[in-house]
Coordinates of C-alpha atoms in Angstrom, one line a residue:
M28 CA -10.4 -9.3 -1.1
S29 CA -7.7 -7.6 0.9
N30 CA -4.2 -7.6 -0.3
N31 CA -2.3 -7.1 2.9
S32 CA 1.2 -8.7 3.3
K33 CA -0.2 -11.6 5.4
D34 CA -2.2 -13.1 2.5
T35 CA 0.2 -12.3 -0.3
I36 CA 3.3 -14.3 -1.3
F37 CA 5.8 -12.4 -3.5
I38 CA 7.9 -14.8 -5.6
G39 CA 11.6 -14.0 -5.8
K40 CA 14.8 -16.0 -6.1
K41 CA 14.4 -18.4 -3.2
P42 CA 14.0 -22.1 -3.9
L43 CA 10.6 -23.1 -5.3
M44 CA 9.6 -25.3 -2.3
T45 CA 10.1 -22.4 0.1
Y46 CA 7.2 -20.6 -1.6
V47 CA 5.1 -23.8 -1.7
T48 CA 5.6 -24.4 2.0
S49 CA 4.7 -20.8 2.8
A50 CA 1.5 -21.0 0.7
I51 CA 0.4 -24.2 2.3
I52 CA 1.0 -22.8 5.8
Q53 CA -1.0 -19.6 5.0
L54 CA -3.8 -21.5 3.4
A55 CA -4.2 -23.5 6.6
T56 CA -5.4 -20.4 8.4
M57 CA -6.7 -18.1 5.6
P58 CA -9.5 -18.8 3.1
L59 CA -7.6 -17.0 0.3
I60 CA -4.0 -16.1 -0.6
T61 CA -2.5 -14.3 -3.6
I62 CA 0.8 -15.3 -5.3
K63 CA 2.4 -12.3 -7.1
A64 CA 5.4 -12.3 -9.4
R65 CA 7.1 -10.0 -12.0
G66 CA 9.3 -10.7 -15.0
M67 CA 11.4 -13.8 -15.0
T68 CA 9.7 -15.2 -11.8
I69 CA 6.3 -15.5 -13.4
A70 CA 7.1 -19.1 -14.3
H71 CA 7.9 -19.9 -10.6
A72 CA 4.6 -18.4 -9.5
V73 CA 2.7 -20.7 -11.9
D74 CA 4.8 -23.7 -10.6
V75 CA 4.0 -22.8 -7.0
A76 CA 0.3 -22.6 -7.6
Q77 CA 0.3 -25.9 -9.5
I78 CA 2.3 -27.7 -6.8
V79 CA 0.1 -26.3 -4.0
L80 CA -3.0 -27.5 -5.9
Q81 CA -1.5 -31.0 -6.5
K82 CA -0.5 -31.4 -2.8
T83 CA -3.8 -30.2 -1.4
K84 CA -6.2 -31.6 -3.9
P85 CA -9.2 -31.1 -3.7
A86 CA -9.2 -28.6 -0.8
F87 CA -8.1 -25.6 -2.8
V88 CA -8.7 -24.2 -6.3
I89 CA -7.4 -21.3 -8.4
G90 CA -9.5 -18.2 -8.1
D91 CA -8.7 -15.1 -10.1
V92 CA -5.7 -14.7 -12.3
K93 CA -4.6 -11.2 -13.2
I94 CA -1.9 -10.4 -15.7
G95 CA -0.5 -7.0 -16.5
S96 CA 2.6 -4.9 -16.8
E97 CA 4.3 -2.4 -14.5
S98 CA 6.6 0.4 -15.5
L99 CA 9.9 0.3 -13.5
V100 CA 13.1 2.4 -13.7
S101 CA 16.1 0.2 -14.3
Q102 CA 19.6 0.6 -12.9
D103 CA 20.6 2.6 -16.0
G104 CA 17.8 5.1 -15.4
K105 CA 15.5 3.9 -18.3
N106 CA 11.9 3.1 -17.9
R107 CA 11.1 -0.5 -18.6
D108 CA 7.8 -2.4 -18.8
V109 CA 7.8 -5.6 -16.8
S110 CA 5.1 -8.2 -17.0
S111 CA 3.3 -9.2 -13.8
I112 CA 0.9 -11.9 -12.6
E113 CA -1.3 -12.4 -9.6
I114 CA -2.8 -15.8 -8.9
S115 CA -5.4 -16.3 -6.2
L116 CA -5.8 -19.6 -4.4
K117 CA -8.9 -20.2 -2.3
R118 CA -10.7 -23.0 -0.5
A119 CA -12.8 -25.2 -2.7
E120 CA -16.5 -24.9 -2.1
A121 CA -18.1 -28.1 -0.8

């Protein structure tokens, strides 16, 4: 599994359906994509994955889900641990 920028969707502050549309477009041409999020946007990543699955049922399924934490330097210079998630969506096997 390659994690280049073309098969990865990074969740941020845009509206939810922006990411859903992007995921569906990418899944039309790629067999596998990864949705990544950190911190407060983890809930949006889960929502995006669930909406994509509901709209494309039964064409795609959830593959691997990886959770972890990353150490980041905040604006005040302190190290903070931030939770992260990676959700893989792939074509369903016939």
